[in-house]
Structure formats: C-alpha cells, structure tokens
Amino acid sequence: MISAWKACCNRVPQRWVFAIMGVLAVLNAYSMRVCLSIAITEMTIPHNKTSNTDDNTCPILPDDTGRDEEKIINSKRYDWDVDTTGTILSSFYWGYIITHLPGGILAEKFGGKYSLGLGILSTAIFTLLTPIAVEWGETTALIVLRILMGLGEGTTFPALNAMLAQWTPPEERSLIGSLVFAGALLGTVFGTLVSGYILHYYSWPAVFYVFGVLGVLWFIVWVLTCYNNPYEHPFISKQEVKYLHERMSKHTHKKPPPVPWRHILKSVPLWALVAAQVGHDWGFFTMVNDLPTYMSSVLHYSIRNNGLYSSLPYLTMWLSSLLTSWLADWIITKDVMSRTNVRKLGTTIASLGPGAFIIAASYSKCDRTLVVIMFTIGMTLMGTFYPGMKVNGLDLSPNYSGSLMAMVNGIGAISGIITPKIVSTLTPNETLSQWQLVFWIVFGVFVVTNLIFILFASGEVQDWNDPEFVIRDREKRWGKAESEKSNQTVT
C-alpha cells in the first residue's frame, strides 16, 4: 500500500499537500463556526424594533419579503432576544480559548496531526448534533454545545502552526502560512454563502447537517494524507526531505527543550504580536459574528442575499491575502525591505484600512450598494494581516510556534467573547446610530493595537528559540540555585 502511494505521489511536493489540507482544515473549522451567525437569523422570531426617526432606520423594500416569510411557518423558531443571541454567539469562544495552550503543547510534543484532526472531528460531530440539541434544550443546550465546539476547535491554529514550522522553509513561509491561515476567509465565505442558500431553499437544521458531514469527510482524508513532519512521511521524496532539512535545520529542531516560558513572557515582540492579534480579532469577529445581523436587521436583506453579500468581503480578503503574501515573500527574498518592516507594513494596512472603511460603511446609511462596497474594500485591505502579523509567530520562534500561537491566538480569541456582548448591549434597537458607535469602537481598537505593533514588533528569530541558549540558561539558573542552597547549608 505504502509503495503504491509512494510511486503515485513521489513527485508531488508533500508540503503543498499539507498546505492544501491545512486550508481545508481551517475552511471546515470556520464554516462550522460561522454558519450559526447566518442560521440564527432564521432560528429566532423577528421582533419589531422601536426607534427614533433621527436614527434613519432603513425601510423594508418589497423584494425583502416573500419566500423568507414562509420560513416562520415551515421551520420552528425560538423567542430569543438580542442579549440571548449575543450570548449564544459568544459561547463558542468560552471553550475555544481553553484548549489553545494544551493544544499547542501537545502539538509540539507529539505532533499536530491528531491534535488538529481530532479537534475538527469533534467539532463536526457537535455540529451534526446541533438541531437535536436545540429541539431538546433550546438555549441552554445550544450554549453547551457551542462551548464543546470551541473546545474542539481551540487546537486548530496551535497545531497548524507547529506543523507549519516543520513543513515551510523561510522563503515560502509568508505564502504557505498565509494560504493555510486564510482558509478562515474561505470558510467564512463558504459558510455564509452556502448557509444563505440552504436557508432559502430548505430550513435551518439542514445547515448544520451539511457542514458537519463535510467536517467528518475532511478528517478521513487528513488522516490518510498528512503527517507531523517530513521525516515521518511514508511517501515523500528524498529530494524534498533533503531540501526541507537544509532550509530549516538551523532554526527548527526535532526535539527542542521544554518551552522557555520565562523568556517568552518577557519577550516584548511577542506581546506586540498579542496586541496586534487582539486588534485584528476584535474587528474580524465583530464582522464574522454580526455582519449577517447588520445585513438582516438594519439593511433588511433577504436571507439569500444576506448570505451572498455577507460573504463577499471575505472572498476579496482571501484573494488579497494570497496576492500580498506572494508579494511579501518576494520583497523579503529580494531584500527590498526587512522581514520586520514587511510584517509591520502588512499589519498597519490590515488595521487602519478596514477601520476606516467600516466607519465609512456605517455612514453610508441605507444605500445598500455603497454599504456593501465599503465593507468589501475594508475587508480586502484586511487581507494583508496574513503576511503581516499572522505568520510572525513563525518568525520569532519556529521551535515553539505551537505554544506561541496558542498564547497569541488564545488571548486574541477573548475578543470573540466580548464583541457579541458589546454589540447586543449597544444595539438594542438595531439602528444605524447604534451600529456607528460599535464600528467607532472597532476603529479605536485597531489604531491602538497597531501602534503597539509598529513600536515593538520584530520579524527576527529570538534568542530563546535556540535550544543551546535555553539549555545554557537553565544550567546557569540551576547552578546558581545549587550554589545558594550550599551557602545556606554552610551558614
């Protein structure tokens, strides 16, 4: 069997097979995560909102009614208010942040194949169970299930980062890393677009069945085709193993010492990266979780058009991330700009650009076309986030990239808990002026966190990535401790 696979696949670069499966992993993860943001608009009974005329509440146009109204009769709906839906949407992240650090440590110690794979599989199973859970226990059951889904998905990025450190040479890091991580955008596009069409033609339970099945199918293919590192891969070519070893052996080691948390927690560039991640996640999660609500409740888009126009910004963001990632690698390889400055430039564009255009969208009032254009341009500019700060953890420490991703992404994910609650609190009547305040807060967070990244970020490998540095430091501290202990004994 292995010989047949090797004869068939020997000429296929296995790092790119991993990259494609990594893209599909994140795509599935995000599809299962965000499909609820669309589905929940059809799971809840619409409430009539009262608002002042000064708020310029958008009118309901004739084409906004029709087939969607039938869903109230054809699908069971629940009487959940805005606070309840905000809690449901944020509950995923309660579990999500918990498994980041364990997932990163396990991936570094045992490899990321199964910590990633089993996490996605568990999320797929819980997604399949969602309609049953909602019918059985309504909000309580759904919140518990979303927490469990978050626990499963919490290992995704730490495990992927650990595997990227084993599979991506420095000159391909921006492109492959961005390609994999930008699966989040494809997943958001796929999840929102397909959910809109499923809801239009069928009912909301079908959404969860479709994405749950796709997650299970991905797991089967993943187990058969991907491995922790090139040295374990049974049908990789010798040429590719040699190439990866030569390009990566300097900073990436098979068995580095235990994670040097003492140095990591004192690393200024790492905390700058954490700040940038918080800023990005604040804006991104606000859009992912609440843009469908804005399209539905404020602009009154039908469910089919809601899925279409809510997904468009993420499609252009994905295309932007691929183009700018290739450009970033070219700039670094040709020595046009330092790796550090490339990361800072990408992060700045991905912060200030989206912040400005999201504000512009909120002041476009009820001009639907202009609103969609503003959101789309803003999210397109956010695509530079991937060759900017998203791959920066691999720059700082290839050996401990899983733990770094766990820490950075885990802290950033707290935004996923906070932002839905802020939106539900600030937009009780879902009017334009209330949403403008939400978007101004997003802009402010972008500006502050980006400034921190510009001042303190680095694109260079840190001293504590070197196993010899870590070992010498520990021997020095142990020697000092033993010396102090001996002095106390003598005294």
Coordinates of C-alpha atoms in Angstrom, one line a residue:
M1 CA 0.0 0.0 0.0
I2 CA 2.7 2.4 1.0
S3 CA 4.8 1.6 -2.0
A4 CA 1.8 2.2 -4.3
W5 CA 1.2 5.6 -2.6
K6 CA 4.9 6.4 -3.0
A7 CA 5.0 5.5 -6.6
C8 CA 1.9 7.6 -7.2
C9 CA 2.8 10.7 -5.1
N10 CA 6.6 10.8 -5.1
R11 CA 6.7 13.7 -7.5
V12 CA 4.0 15.7 -5.7
P13 CA 5.6 18.2 -3.1
Q14 CA 4.1 17.0 0.1
R15 CA 4.5 20.4 1.8
W16 CA 1.9 21.6 -0.7
V17 CA -0.4 18.7 0.0
F18 CA -0.2 19.6 3.7
A19 CA -0.8 23.2 2.8
I20 CA -4.0 22.3 0.8
M21 CA -5.3 20.1 3.6
G22 CA -4.4 22.8 6.1
V23 CA -6.5 25.3 4.1
L24 CA -9.4 22.8 4.1
A25 CA -9.0 22.2 7.8
V26 CA -9.4 25.9 8.6
L27 CA -12.1 26.2 6.0
N28 CA -14.1 23.5 7.7
A29 CA -13.4 24.9 11.1
Y30 CA -14.7 28.4 10.2
S31 CA -17.6 27.1 8.2
M32 CA -18.9 25.2 11.2
R33 CA -18.2 28.2 13.4
V34 CA -19.9 30.9 11.4
C35 CA -22.8 29.1 9.9
L36 CA -24.7 29.8 13.1
S37 CA -24.3 33.5 12.5
I38 CA -26.5 33.2 9.4
A39 CA -28.7 30.4 10.7
I40 CA -29.6 32.2 13.9
T41 CA -31.4 34.9 11.8
E42 CA -33.9 32.2 10.8
M43 CA -33.9 30.4 14.1
T44 CA -35.3 33.4 16.0
I45 CA -38.7 35.0 15.9
P46 CA -38.3 38.6 14.4
H47 CA -39.1 41.3 17.0
N48 CA -40.5 44.7 16.0
K49 CA -38.0 47.4 16.9
T50 CA -39.0 50.9 18.0
S51 CA -36.6 53.7 17.3
N52 CA -36.4 57.4 16.8
T53 CA -36.7 58.9 13.3
D54 CA -33.3 60.5 13.9
D55 CA -31.8 57.1 13.7
N56 CA -32.6 56.8 10.0
T57 CA -33.9 53.2 10.3
C58 CA -33.8 51.7 6.8
P59 CA -37.1 51.0 5.1
I60 CA -38.2 47.4 4.2
L61 CA -38.3 47.1 0.4
P62 CA -40.8 44.9 -1.5
D63 CA -38.1 42.4 -2.5
D64 CA -37.1 41.8 1.1
T65 CA -40.3 39.9 1.8
G66 CA -41.7 36.8 0.1
R67 CA -40.1 33.4 0.4
D68 CA -38.3 34.2 3.7
E69 CA -41.6 34.8 5.4
E70 CA -42.6 31.2 4.7
K71 CA -39.7 30.1 7.0
I72 CA -41.6 31.3 10.0
I73 CA -44.2 28.7 9.2
N74 CA -42.1 26.0 7.7
S75 CA -39.3 26.0 10.3
K76 CA -39.5 26.1 14.1
R77 CA -38.4 29.4 15.5
Y78 CA -37.5 30.5 19.0
D79 CA -38.3 33.6 21.0
W80 CA -34.7 34.7 21.7
D81 CA -33.9 38.3 22.3
V82 CA -30.8 40.2 21.3
D83 CA -28.9 39.5 24.6
T84 CA -29.6 35.8 24.3
T85 CA -28.4 35.6 20.7
G86 CA -25.2 37.6 21.7
T87 CA -24.6 35.0 24.5
I88 CA -25.1 32.1 22.1
L89 CA -22.7 33.6 19.5
S90 CA -20.0 34.3 22.2
S91 CA -20.3 31.0 24.0
F92 CA -18.2 29.2 21.3
Y93 CA -15.2 31.3 22.4
W94 CA -15.6 30.3 26.0
G95 CA -14.4 26.8 25.1
Y96 CA -12.1 28.0 22.3
I97 CA -9.7 29.8 24.5
I98 CA -9.3 26.9 27.0
T99 CA -7.8 24.4 24.6
H100 CA -5.3 26.7 22.9
L101 CA -2.4 26.2 25.2
P102 CA -2.8 22.4 25.8
G103 CA -3.3 22.1 22.0
G104 CA 0.0 23.9 21.3
I105 CA 2.0 22.0 23.9
L106 CA 0.6 18.6 22.7
A107 CA 1.3 19.5 19.1
E108 CA 5.0 20.4 19.9
K109 CA 5.5 17.3 21.9
F110 CA 3.6 14.7 19.8
G111 CA 3.0 16.4 16.5
G112 CA -0.1 18.3 15.3
K113 CA -1.7 15.7 13.1
Y114 CA -4.1 14.3 15.6
S115 CA -4.5 17.3 17.9
L116 CA -5.7 19.1 14.9
G117 CA -7.6 16.2 13.3
L118 CA -9.5 15.1 16.3
G119 CA -10.4 18.7 17.2
I120 CA -12.0 19.2 13.8
L121 CA -13.7 15.8 14.0
S122 CA -15.2 16.6 17.4
T123 CA -16.5 19.9 16.2
A124 CA -18.1 18.2 13.2
I125 CA -19.9 15.8 15.4
F126 CA -21.2 18.5 17.7
T127 CA -22.3 20.5 14.6
L128 CA -24.3 17.5 13.4
L129 CA -26.0 17.3 16.9
T130 CA -26.9 21.0 16.9
P131 CA -30.6 20.7 15.6
I132 CA -31.3 17.8 18.1
A133 CA -29.8 19.8 20.9
V134 CA -31.8 22.9 20.2
E135 CA -35.0 21.0 19.9
W136 CA -34.3 19.2 23.2
G137 CA -32.9 22.0 25.4
E138 CA -33.1 25.2 23.4
T139 CA -30.7 28.0 24.5
T140 CA -29.1 26.0 27.3
A141 CA -28.3 23.0 25.1
L142 CA -27.1 25.2 22.3
I143 CA -24.7 27.2 24.5
V144 CA -23.3 24.0 26.0
L145 CA -22.8 22.5 22.5
R146 CA -21.1 25.7 21.2
I147 CA -18.7 25.6 24.2
L148 CA -17.9 22.0 23.3
M149 CA -17.3 23.0 19.7
G150 CA -15.0 25.7 20.9
L151 CA -13.0 23.2 22.9
G152 CA -12.6 21.1 19.8
E153 CA -11.5 24.0 17.5
G154 CA -9.2 25.5 20.1
T155 CA -6.4 23.2 19.0
T156 CA -6.7 24.2 15.3
F157 CA -4.3 27.1 15.0
P158 CA -1.7 26.0 17.6
A159 CA -1.4 22.5 15.9
L160 CA -1.3 24.1 12.4
N161 CA 1.5 26.5 13.5
A162 CA 3.5 23.6 14.9
M163 CA 3.2 21.7 11.7
L164 CA 3.9 24.8 9.6
A165 CA 7.2 25.1 11.5
Q166 CA 8.1 21.6 10.3
W167 CA 6.9 22.0 6.7
T168 CA 7.6 25.5 5.5
P169 CA 11.0 26.8 4.6
P170 CA 11.6 30.5 5.4
E171 CA 11.4 31.7 1.8
E172 CA 7.9 30.2 1.4
R173 CA 6.6 31.0 4.9
S174 CA 4.5 34.0 4.1
L175 CA 2.8 32.3 1.1
I176 CA 2.2 28.9 2.7
G177 CA 1.4 30.3 6.1
S178 CA -1.0 32.8 4.7
L179 CA -2.6 30.3 2.4
V180 CA -3.3 28.0 5.3
F181 CA -4.5 30.6 7.8
A182 CA -6.5 32.4 5.1
G183 CA -8.7 29.2 5.0
A184 CA -10.6 31.1 7.7
L185 CA -11.7 33.5 5.0
L186 CA -12.7 30.8 2.6
G187 CA -14.6 29.1 5.4
T188 CA -16.4 32.3 6.2
V189 CA -17.3 32.8 2.6
F190 CA -18.3 29.2 2.2
G191 CA -20.2 29.1 5.5
T192 CA -22.2 32.3 5.0
L193 CA -22.9 31.9 1.3
V194 CA -23.9 28.2 1.4
S195 CA -25.9 28.8 4.6
G196 CA -27.9 31.5 2.9
Y197 CA -28.8 29.3 0.0
I198 CA -29.6 26.3 2.3
L199 CA -31.9 28.5 4.4
H200 CA -33.6 29.9 1.4
Y201 CA -34.5 26.6 -0.1
Y202 CA -34.6 24.3 2.9
S203 CA -34.6 25.0 6.7
W204 CA -32.0 25.9 9.3
P205 CA -31.3 22.3 10.6
A206 CA -30.0 21.4 7.1
V207 CA -27.2 24.0 7.6
F208 CA -25.7 22.0 10.4
Y209 CA -26.1 18.7 8.8
V210 CA -24.2 19.8 5.6
F211 CA -21.2 21.3 7.4
G212 CA -21.0 18.5 10.0
V213 CA -20.7 15.9 7.2
L214 CA -18.1 17.9 5.4
G215 CA -16.0 18.1 8.6
V216 CA -16.1 14.3 9.0
L217 CA -15.1 13.7 5.4
W218 CA -12.1 16.1 5.8
F219 CA -10.9 14.2 8.8
I220 CA -10.8 10.9 6.9
V221 CA -8.7 12.4 4.0
W222 CA -6.4 14.2 6.5
V223 CA -5.5 11.0 8.4
L224 CA -4.6 9.3 5.1
T225 CA -2.5 12.0 3.5
C226 CA -0.8 14.2 6.2
Y227 CA 1.9 13.6 8.8
N228 CA 3.6 15.6 11.6
N229 CA 6.8 16.3 9.8
P230 CA 8.7 15.3 6.6
Y231 CA 10.7 12.6 8.4
E232 CA 7.6 10.6 9.4
H233 CA 6.0 10.9 5.9
P234 CA 6.0 7.5 4.2
F235 CA 5.7 8.6 0.6
I236 CA 7.6 11.9 0.5
S237 CA 10.5 12.1 -2.0
K238 CA 14.1 12.0 -0.7
Q239 CA 14.8 15.3 -2.6
E240 CA 12.0 17.1 -0.7
V241 CA 13.2 15.8 2.7
K242 CA 16.7 16.9 1.9
Y243 CA 15.5 20.4 0.7
L244 CA 13.4 21.0 3.8
H245 CA 16.2 19.8 6.1
E246 CA 18.8 22.1 4.5
R247 CA 16.5 25.1 4.6
M248 CA 15.1 24.6 8.1
S249 CA 17.5 22.8 10.3
K250 CA 19.2 26.0 11.5
H251 CA 16.2 27.2 13.5
T252 CA 13.8 24.2 13.5
H253 CA 14.7 21.2 15.7
K254 CA 13.0 17.8 16.1
K255 CA 13.1 17.8 19.9
P256 CA 13.8 21.2 21.4
P257 CA 13.9 21.7 25.2
P258 CA 10.7 22.4 27.1
V259 CA 9.0 25.7 26.3
P260 CA 11.1 28.5 27.9
W261 CA 8.0 30.4 29.3
R262 CA 10.3 32.6 31.4
H263 CA 11.8 34.2 28.3
I264 CA 8.6 34.1 26.2
L265 CA 6.6 36.0 28.8
K266 CA 9.3 38.7 28.9
S267 CA 9.5 39.0 25.1
V268 CA 8.5 42.5 24.0
P269 CA 8.0 41.5 20.3
L270 CA 5.7 38.6 21.4
W271 CA 3.5 41.0 23.4
A272 CA 3.4 43.4 20.5
L273 CA 2.1 40.4 18.4
V274 CA -0.5 39.7 21.1
A275 CA -1.7 43.3 20.9
A276 CA -2.0 43.1 17.1
Q277 CA -3.9 39.8 17.3
V278 CA -6.4 41.3 19.8
G279 CA -6.9 44.3 17.4
H280 CA -7.4 42.1 14.4
D281 CA -9.7 39.6 16.2
W282 CA -11.8 42.5 17.6
G283 CA -12.6 43.7 14.1
F284 CA -12.8 40.4 12.4
F285 CA -15.0 38.7 15.0
T286 CA -17.3 41.7 15.0
M287 CA -17.7 41.3 11.3
V288 CA -18.0 37.5 11.2
N289 CA -20.5 37.3 14.1
D290 CA -22.5 40.4 13.5
L291 CA -22.4 41.4 9.8
P292 CA -25.2 39.0 8.9
T293 CA -27.3 40.6 11.7
Y294 CA -26.5 44.1 10.4
M295 CA -27.5 43.0 6.8
S296 CA -30.7 41.4 8.1
S297 CA -31.9 43.7 10.8
V298 CA -30.6 47.1 9.6
L299 CA -30.5 46.8 5.8
H300 CA -33.3 44.2 5.7
Y301 CA -31.6 41.9 3.1
S302 CA -33.4 38.7 2.4
I303 CA -31.8 35.6 3.8
R304 CA -30.4 34.5 0.3
N305 CA -28.9 38.0 -0.4
N306 CA -27.7 38.2 3.2
G307 CA -25.5 35.1 2.7
L308 CA -24.3 36.4 -0.6
Y309 CA -23.4 39.9 0.4
S310 CA -22.1 38.9 3.9
S311 CA -19.6 36.5 2.2
L312 CA -18.4 38.9 -0.5
P313 CA -15.9 40.9 1.8
Y314 CA -14.2 37.6 2.9
L315 CA -13.8 36.4 -0.7
T316 CA -11.9 39.6 -1.7
M317 CA -10.0 39.5 1.6
W318 CA -8.8 35.9 0.7
L319 CA -7.7 37.0 -2.8
S320 CA -5.9 40.0 -1.2
S321 CA -4.1 37.7 1.3
L322 CA -2.8 35.4 -1.4
L323 CA -1.5 38.3 -3.6
T324 CA 0.1 40.2 -0.8
S325 CA 1.6 37.1 0.7
W326 CA 3.4 36.3 -2.6
L327 CA 4.5 39.9 -2.7
A328 CA 5.8 39.8 0.9
D329 CA 7.9 36.8 0.2
W330 CA 9.3 38.4 -3.0
I331 CA 10.1 41.6 -1.1
I332 CA 11.9 39.7 1.7
T333 CA 13.8 37.4 -0.7
K334 CA 14.9 40.3 -2.9
D335 CA 16.0 42.2 0.2
V336 CA 13.8 45.2 -0.8
M337 CA 12.6 45.5 2.8
S338 CA 13.4 43.7 6.0
R339 CA 11.2 40.9 7.3
T340 CA 10.3 43.1 10.4
N341 CA 9.2 46.0 8.3
V342 CA 7.2 43.8 5.9
R343 CA 5.3 42.4 9.0
K344 CA 4.7 45.9 10.3
L345 CA 3.5 47.3 6.9
G346 CA 1.1 44.4 6.4
T347 CA -0.4 44.8 9.8
T348 CA -0.8 48.5 9.5
I349 CA -2.7 48.2 6.2
A350 CA -4.8 45.4 7.7
S351 CA -5.7 47.6 10.7
L352 CA -6.2 51.2 9.5
G353 CA -7.7 50.3 6.1
P354 CA -10.6 48.1 7.5
G355 CA -11.2 50.5 10.4
A356 CA -11.7 53.5 8.1
F357 CA -13.9 51.7 5.6
I358 CA -16.1 50.1 8.2
I359 CA -16.7 53.6 9.6
A360 CA -17.5 54.8 6.1
A361 CA -20.0 51.9 5.6
S362 CA -21.8 52.9 8.8
Y363 CA -22.2 56.4 7.5
S364 CA -23.5 55.2 4.1
K365 CA -26.8 54.8 5.8
C366 CA -29.4 52.9 3.8
D367 CA -27.5 52.9 0.5
R368 CA -27.2 49.2 0.2
T369 CA -24.8 49.2 -2.7
L370 CA -22.4 51.7 -1.1
V371 CA -22.5 49.8 2.2
V372 CA -21.5 46.6 0.6
I373 CA -18.7 48.3 -1.4
M374 CA -17.3 50.0 1.8
F375 CA -17.4 46.7 3.7
T376 CA -15.8 44.8 0.8
I377 CA -12.9 47.3 0.4
G378 CA -12.3 47.4 4.1
M379 CA -12.1 43.6 4.4
T380 CA -10.0 43.4 1.2
L381 CA -7.4 45.6 2.9
M382 CA -7.5 43.3 5.9
G383 CA -6.0 40.5 3.7
T384 CA -2.5 41.9 4.4
F385 CA -3.0 40.7 8.0
Y386 CA -1.8 37.3 7.0
P387 CA 1.6 38.2 5.6
G388 CA 1.7 40.8 8.3
M389 CA 1.4 39.6 11.8
K390 CA -0.3 36.2 11.4
V391 CA 2.9 34.4 10.4
N392 CA 5.0 36.5 12.8
G393 CA 5.0 33.8 15.4
L394 CA 6.9 31.5 13.0
D395 CA 9.4 34.3 12.6
L396 CA 10.0 34.7 16.3
S397 CA 10.3 31.0 17.2
P398 CA 9.9 28.1 14.8
N399 CA 10.7 25.6 17.6
Y400 CA 7.9 26.9 19.9
S401 CA 5.5 28.2 17.2
G402 CA 2.7 26.0 18.6
S403 CA 2.9 27.4 22.1
L404 CA 3.2 31.0 20.7
M405 CA 0.2 30.5 18.5
A406 CA -1.7 29.1 21.5
M407 CA -0.9 32.1 23.6
V408 CA -1.4 34.8 20.9
N409 CA -4.5 33.3 19.3
G410 CA -5.9 32.3 22.7
I411 CA -5.7 35.8 24.1
G412 CA -7.0 37.3 20.8
A413 CA -10.0 35.0 20.9
I414 CA -11.2 36.7 24.1
S415 CA -12.4 39.3 21.6
G416 CA -14.8 36.7 20.4
I417 CA -16.4 36.6 23.8
I418 CA -16.5 40.4 24.3
T419 CA -17.6 41.7 20.9
P420 CA -21.0 39.9 20.6
K421 CA -21.9 41.1 24.1
I422 CA -20.9 44.7 23.2
V423 CA -22.9 44.6 20.0
S424 CA -26.0 43.2 21.8
T425 CA -25.7 45.9 24.5
L426 CA -25.1 48.8 22.2
T427 CA -27.6 47.9 19.6
P428 CA -30.9 47.1 21.4
N429 CA -33.0 48.7 18.7
E430 CA -30.5 47.8 15.9
T431 CA -30.5 51.3 14.4
L432 CA -27.8 53.0 12.3
S433 CA -26.6 55.3 15.0
Q434 CA -26.2 52.5 17.5
W435 CA -24.1 50.5 15.0
Q436 CA -22.0 53.5 14.2
L437 CA -20.8 53.5 17.8
V438 CA -19.9 49.8 17.5
F439 CA -17.8 50.5 14.4
W440 CA -16.1 53.5 16.0
I441 CA -15.0 51.3 18.9
V442 CA -13.6 48.8 16.4
F443 CA -11.6 51.6 14.7
G444 CA -10.2 52.8 18.1
V445 CA -9.1 49.2 19.0
F446 CA -7.4 48.9 15.6
V447 CA -5.5 52.1 16.0
V448 CA -4.2 51.5 19.5
T449 CA -3.1 47.8 18.9
N450 CA -1.5 48.6 15.6
L451 CA 0.6 51.4 17.2
I452 CA 1.9 48.9 19.8
F453 CA 2.9 46.5 17.0
I454 CA 4.7 49.2 15.0
L455 CA 6.7 50.3 18.0
F456 CA 7.7 46.9 19.4
A457 CA 7.3 44.1 16.8
S458 CA 10.2 42.1 15.3
G459 CA 10.5 39.7 12.4
E460 CA 13.7 38.0 13.6
V461 CA 14.2 34.7 15.3
Q462 CA 14.5 35.3 19.1
D463 CA 17.4 34.1 21.2
W464 CA 15.2 31.8 23.2
N465 CA 14.3 29.7 20.1
D466 CA 17.9 28.3 20.2
P467 CA 18.0 25.0 22.2
E468 CA 21.6 25.7 23.3
F469 CA 20.6 29.1 24.7
V470 CA 17.7 27.6 26.6
I471 CA 19.9 24.8 28.0
R472 CA 22.7 27.1 29.0
D473 CA 20.2 29.5 30.7
R474 CA 18.7 26.6 32.7
E475 CA 22.1 25.2 33.7
K476 CA 23.1 28.7 34.8
R477 CA 20.0 29.1 36.9
W478 CA 20.2 25.6 38.4
G479 CA 23.9 26.2 39.2
K480 CA 23.0 29.5 40.9
A481 CA 20.3 27.8 42.9
E482 CA 22.6 25.0 43.9
S483 CA 25.2 27.5 45.0
E484 CA 22.7 29.4 47.1
K485 CA 21.5 26.2 48.6
S486 CA 25.1 25.2 49.6
N487 CA 25.8 28.6 51.1
Q488 CA 22.6 28.3 53.2
T489 CA 23.7 24.8 54.4
V490 CA 27.1 26.1 55.4
T491 CA 25.7 29.0 57.2

